[in-house]
Amino acid sequence: MVGIYLSGTGNTKHCLERFLSLLDPGAELIAIESSAASAAIGGNDEIVLAYPTQFSNIPYMVRDFIRNNGDAWKGKKVFCMTTMGLFSGDGTGCAARLLKKYGASVSGGLQLLMPDAVCDSKLLKKSVEENKRIVAAADRRLEKAAEEIRSEGKYPREGLGFAAHLAGLFGQRLWFYGKTADYCKKVKISDDCVGCGSCVKNCPMENLSIKDGKAVSAGRCTMCYRCVSQCPKKAVTILGNRVYEQCRYEKYVPEPADKL
Ligand SMILES: Cc1cc2nc3c(=O)[nH]c(=O)nc-3n(C[C@H](O)[C@H](O)[C@H](O)COP(=O)(O)O)c2cc1C
């Protein structure tokens, strides 16, 4: 088994790490931007594909990854995992339908509530304590799902049914489809940028570079928010115009009491 993931602020990486450590401790975790990710599909019969929900849809980079490896999915057993800040509808189903088109069989789906990653919007922002409790609850759900798979061979099917499809479509996708229909060209770099290159190093799309001492975007952003959440000068925004809170999983590691 192998886990392949896209993660901007670390939520999805954490969930996948936790899931695999319970299900198959030897399983490798590979970032989608790594050159090893495509080869990992060919070398494994069972794959967990994990990514953040964006507007009840798949991030464009994940869609491209599925398409670009079209033939490699044939006969593979894929479990889809998505993390979300509030509502995902059929966040797993969107990838599952595409994977099935390429001949994969989808073994299950898990949609996990995690802290919101949109650093340049006030919407959905919670206190650090609340976010710690949210992470602890996600951990419990991961433990339960892994236990049911291991002991009963029972896979969760969250986001894969018809009702979830309707919820995702009418809840968000119809109104926000344009946001995930292509790579985003809206990355903004403010005058506070000092050209340190943190965003360049972190971008999974190699979309950012330094020109004349400042970061510039090439218009191929998958909206993972890694650059926004890690810029030391808070100089990068995407959907909003100001960084309210830099969100990163490490801030929300639950206290032992949250785990009860
Ligand atoms: C551009 C964008 C769009 C998002 N859209 C949704 C959404 O439609 N529903 C939702 O529940 N969360 C949404 N979120 C929140 C993320 O899915 C959530 O915070 C996720 O856990 C981030 O995972 P990561 O840290 O692995 O990137 C969105 C986040 C971003 C950056």
Coordinates of C-alpha atoms and ligand atoms in Angstrom, one line a residue:
M1 CA 0.0 0.0 0.0
V2 CA 1.1 3.6 -0.7
G3 CA -0.3 7.0 0.2
I4 CA -0.1 9.8 -2.3
Y5 CA -1.2 13.3 -1.1
L6 CA -1.5 16.9 -1.7
S7 CA -1.4 19.0 1.4
G8 CA -1.0 22.8 1.7
T9 CA -1.2 23.5 5.5
G10 CA -0.4 20.0 6.6
N11 CA -3.9 18.7 7.5
T12 CA -4.2 16.1 4.8
K13 CA -0.6 14.9 5.3
H14 CA -1.3 14.4 9.0
C15 CA -4.6 12.4 8.3
L16 CA -3.0 10.2 5.8
E17 CA 0.1 9.6 8.0
R18 CA -2.2 8.6 10.9
F19 CA -4.4 6.4 8.7
L20 CA -1.5 4.5 7.1
S21 CA 0.3 4.1 10.5
L22 CA -2.8 2.3 11.7
L23 CA -3.6 0.3 8.6
D24 CA -0.2 -0.6 7.2
P25 CA 2.7 0.8 9.2
G26 CA 5.2 0.0 6.5
A27 CA 3.4 2.0 3.8
E28 CA 5.2 4.8 2.2
L29 CA 3.8 8.4 2.0
I30 CA 4.6 10.3 -1.2
A31 CA 3.8 13.9 -1.9
I32 CA 2.0 14.4 -5.2
E33 CA 4.7 16.8 -6.4
S34 CA 7.4 14.3 -5.9
S35 CA 8.9 12.7 -9.0
A36 CA 8.3 9.3 -7.2
A37 CA 4.5 9.8 -7.2
S38 CA 3.7 8.6 -10.7
A39 CA 5.9 5.5 -10.3
A40 CA 4.3 4.7 -7.0
I41 CA 1.0 4.0 -8.8
G42 CA 2.6 1.4 -11.0
G43 CA 4.4 -0.2 -8.1
N44 CA 1.5 -0.7 -5.8
D45 CA -1.9 -2.4 -6.0
E46 CA -3.5 -0.5 -3.2
I47 CA -3.3 3.3 -3.1
V48 CA -4.7 5.9 -0.7
L49 CA -5.1 9.2 -2.5
A50 CA -5.5 12.1 -0.2
Y51 CA -6.1 15.8 -0.8
P52 CA -8.0 18.9 0.6
T53 CA -11.5 19.7 -0.6
Q54 CA -11.7 22.9 -2.6
F55 CA -15.2 24.3 -3.2
S56 CA -16.5 20.7 -3.0
N57 CA -14.1 19.7 -5.7
I58 CA -10.6 18.3 -6.3
P59 CA -7.7 20.7 -6.4
Y60 CA -6.7 21.1 -10.0
M61 CA -3.3 19.6 -9.5
V62 CA -4.8 16.4 -8.2
R63 CA -7.2 16.2 -11.2
D64 CA -4.1 16.7 -13.5
F65 CA -2.2 14.0 -11.6
I66 CA -5.1 11.5 -12.1
R67 CA -5.4 12.4 -15.8
N68 CA -1.7 12.4 -16.5
N69 CA -1.3 8.9 -15.1
G70 CA -4.5 7.7 -16.9
D71 CA -3.4 4.2 -17.9
A72 CA -1.5 3.5 -14.7
W73 CA -4.8 3.4 -12.6
K74 CA -6.2 0.4 -14.4
G75 CA -6.9 -2.4 -11.9
K76 CA -5.7 -0.4 -8.9
K77 CA -7.6 -0.4 -5.7
V78 CA -7.9 3.2 -4.6
F79 CA -9.2 4.6 -1.3
C80 CA -10.0 8.3 -1.5
M81 CA -9.5 10.6 1.5
T82 CA -10.3 14.3 1.7
T83 CA -10.0 16.9 4.4
M84 CA -12.3 19.9 4.7
G85 CA -12.9 23.0 6.7
L86 CA -16.7 22.7 6.8
F87 CA -18.5 20.8 4.1
S88 CA -17.3 18.6 1.3
G89 CA -20.4 17.1 -0.3
D90 CA -18.8 14.5 -2.6
G91 CA -15.2 15.7 -2.2
T92 CA -14.0 12.0 -2.4
G93 CA -16.6 11.2 -5.1
C94 CA -15.1 13.8 -7.5
A95 CA -11.8 11.9 -7.6
A96 CA -13.5 8.5 -7.4
R97 CA -15.5 9.1 -10.6
L98 CA -12.4 10.2 -12.5
L99 CA -10.4 7.2 -11.2
K100 CA -13.1 4.8 -12.2
K101 CA -13.0 6.2 -15.7
Y102 CA -9.4 5.1 -15.9
G103 CA -10.2 1.6 -14.7
A104 CA -9.4 1.9 -11.0
S105 CA -11.7 0.3 -8.4
V106 CA -12.6 2.6 -5.5
S107 CA -12.5 0.7 -2.2
G108 CA -13.9 3.5 0.0
G109 CA -13.9 7.2 1.0
L110 CA -13.3 9.2 4.1
Q111 CA -14.1 12.9 4.5
L112 CA -12.5 14.5 7.5
L113 CA -13.2 17.8 9.2
M114 CA -10.0 19.7 9.9
P115 CA -9.0 23.3 10.5
D116 CA -9.7 25.7 7.7
A117 CA -6.7 26.5 5.5
V118 CA -7.9 29.7 3.8
C119 CA -5.5 32.1 5.6
D120 CA -6.7 35.2 3.8
S121 CA -10.3 34.9 4.8
K122 CA -11.9 35.4 8.2
L123 CA -14.7 32.9 7.3
L124 CA -14.5 29.6 9.2
K125 CA -11.7 30.7 11.5
K126 CA -11.7 29.1 14.9
S127 CA -9.6 29.4 18.0
V128 CA -6.5 27.3 18.4
E129 CA -8.2 25.3 21.2
E130 CA -11.2 24.6 18.9
N131 CA -8.9 23.5 16.1
K132 CA -7.1 21.2 18.5
R133 CA -10.4 19.5 19.3
I134 CA -11.2 19.3 15.7
V135 CA -8.0 17.5 15.0
A136 CA -8.5 15.2 17.9
A137 CA -12.0 14.3 16.6
A138 CA -10.5 13.6 13.1
D139 CA -7.9 11.3 14.8
R140 CA -10.6 9.3 16.5
R141 CA -12.5 8.9 13.2
L142 CA -9.3 7.7 11.5
E143 CA -8.7 5.2 14.3
K144 CA -12.3 3.9 14.0
A145 CA -12.2 3.6 10.2
A146 CA -8.8 1.9 10.3
E147 CA -10.0 -0.6 13.0
E148 CA -13.2 -1.4 10.9
I149 CA -11.1 -2.0 7.8
R150 CA -8.6 -4.2 9.6
S151 CA -11.0 -6.3 11.7
E152 CA -14.1 -6.5 9.5
G153 CA -12.9 -5.5 6.0
K154 CA -15.5 -2.7 6.2
Y155 CA -14.5 0.4 4.2
P156 CA -16.2 3.7 4.9
R157 CA -17.9 5.1 1.8
E158 CA -18.2 8.8 2.7
G159 CA -18.8 11.1 -0.3
L160 CA -19.2 8.3 -2.8
G161 CA -23.0 7.9 -3.0
F162 CA -25.7 9.6 -5.0
A163 CA -26.9 11.8 -2.2
A164 CA -23.4 13.1 -1.5
H165 CA -23.0 13.8 -5.3
L166 CA -26.2 16.0 -5.2
A167 CA -25.0 17.7 -2.0
G168 CA -21.6 18.6 -3.5
L169 CA -23.1 19.7 -6.8
F170 CA -25.9 21.8 -5.5
G171 CA -24.2 22.8 -2.2
Q172 CA -21.2 24.4 -3.9
R173 CA -19.9 23.1 -7.2
L174 CA -22.5 24.6 -9.4
W175 CA -21.9 28.0 -8.0
F176 CA -18.2 27.9 -7.6
Y177 CA -17.2 25.6 -10.5
G178 CA -15.0 28.4 -12.0
K179 CA -12.7 28.4 -9.0
T180 CA -11.5 24.9 -9.6
A181 CA -11.9 24.6 -13.4
D182 CA -8.3 25.5 -14.1
Y183 CA -5.1 26.6 -12.3
C184 CA -5.6 29.9 -10.4
K185 CA -4.0 33.1 -11.7
K186 CA -4.9 35.2 -8.6
V187 CA -1.7 34.9 -6.5
K188 CA -0.8 38.3 -5.2
I189 CA 2.6 39.3 -3.8
S190 CA 2.6 42.5 -1.8
D191 CA 5.4 45.1 -1.4
D192 CA 6.3 43.4 1.9
C193 CA 7.9 40.6 -0.1
V194 CA 11.7 40.5 0.6
G195 CA 12.5 37.8 -2.0
C196 CA 13.5 35.2 0.7
G197 CA 12.3 32.4 -1.6
S198 CA 10.3 30.5 1.1
C199 CA 7.2 30.4 -1.3
V200 CA 9.4 29.3 -4.2
K201 CA 10.8 26.4 -2.2
N202 CA 7.4 25.3 -0.9
C203 CA 5.2 25.6 -4.0
P204 CA 4.2 22.1 -5.2
M205 CA 3.5 23.5 -8.7
E206 CA 6.8 25.3 -9.2
N207 CA 4.6 28.3 -10.0
L208 CA 6.6 30.9 -8.1
S209 CA 10.0 32.3 -8.8
I210 CA 12.1 35.3 -7.7
K211 CA 12.5 38.2 -10.2
D212 CA 14.2 41.4 -9.3
G213 CA 14.3 40.5 -5.7
K214 CA 10.5 39.7 -5.4
A215 CA 8.4 36.6 -5.8
V216 CA 6.3 36.3 -9.0
S217 CA 3.6 33.9 -9.9
A218 CA 3.4 32.2 -13.3
G219 CA -0.4 31.8 -13.1
R220 CA -0.4 28.0 -12.4
C221 CA -1.5 27.9 -8.7
T222 CA -3.4 25.0 -7.3
M223 CA -4.5 27.0 -4.3
C224 CA -2.9 24.8 -1.7
Y225 CA -2.0 27.9 0.4
R226 CA 1.4 26.6 1.4
C227 CA 3.0 29.9 0.3
V228 CA 0.4 32.0 2.1
S229 CA 0.7 30.0 5.3
Q230 CA 4.5 30.0 5.4
C231 CA 5.6 33.4 4.1
P232 CA 7.6 35.1 6.9
K233 CA 6.3 38.5 5.8
K234 CA 2.7 37.5 5.2
A235 CA 3.2 39.0 1.7
V236 CA 1.2 36.4 -0.3
T237 CA -2.5 36.2 -0.8
I238 CA -4.8 34.2 -3.2
L239 CA -8.5 34.5 -2.7
G240 CA -8.4 37.4 -0.2
N241 CA -6.3 40.5 0.1
R242 CA -4.9 40.2 3.6
V243 CA -3.5 37.4 5.7
Y244 CA -5.6 37.0 8.8
E245 CA -4.0 33.9 10.2
Q246 CA -1.3 31.7 8.9
C247 CA -2.8 28.2 9.3
R248 CA -0.6 25.2 9.8
Y249 CA -1.3 21.8 11.2
E250 CA 1.5 22.0 13.7
K251 CA -0.3 24.7 15.5
Y252 CA -3.2 22.4 16.2
V253 CA -1.6 19.2 17.5
P254 CA -4.2 18.1 20.1
E255 CA -3.5 18.1 23.9
P256 CA -4.0 14.7 25.6
A257 CA -7.3 16.0 27.1
D258 CA -8.7 16.7 23.6
K259 CA -8.1 13.1 22.7
L260 CA -10.5 11.7 25.3
Ligands
LIG1 C1 -9.0 27.2 -2.1 C2 -9.7 26.5 -1.0 C3 -11.0 26.1 -1.1 C4 -11.6 25.3 0.0 N1 -12.9 24.9 -0.1 C5 -13.4 24.2 0.9 C6 -14.7 23.7 0.7 O1 -15.4 23.8 -0.3 N2 -15.3 23.0 1.8 C7 -14.6 22.8 2.9 O2 -15.1 22.2 3.8 N3 -13.3 23.2 3.0 C8 -12.7 23.9 2.1 N4 -11.4 24.4 2.2 C9 -10.7 24.0 3.4 C10 -9.7 22.9 3.2 O3 -10.3 21.8 2.5 C11 -9.2 22.3 4.6 O4 -8.8 23.3 5.4 C12 -8.2 21.2 4.4 O5 -8.1 20.5 5.5 C13 -6.8 21.8 4.1 O6 -5.9 20.7 4.0 P1 -4.3 20.8 3.8 O7 -3.8 21.5 5.0 O8 -3.9 19.4 3.6 O9 -4.1 21.6 2.6 C14 -10.8 25.0 1.2 C15 -9.5 25.4 1.2 C16 -8.9 26.1 0.2 C17 -7.5 26.5 0.3

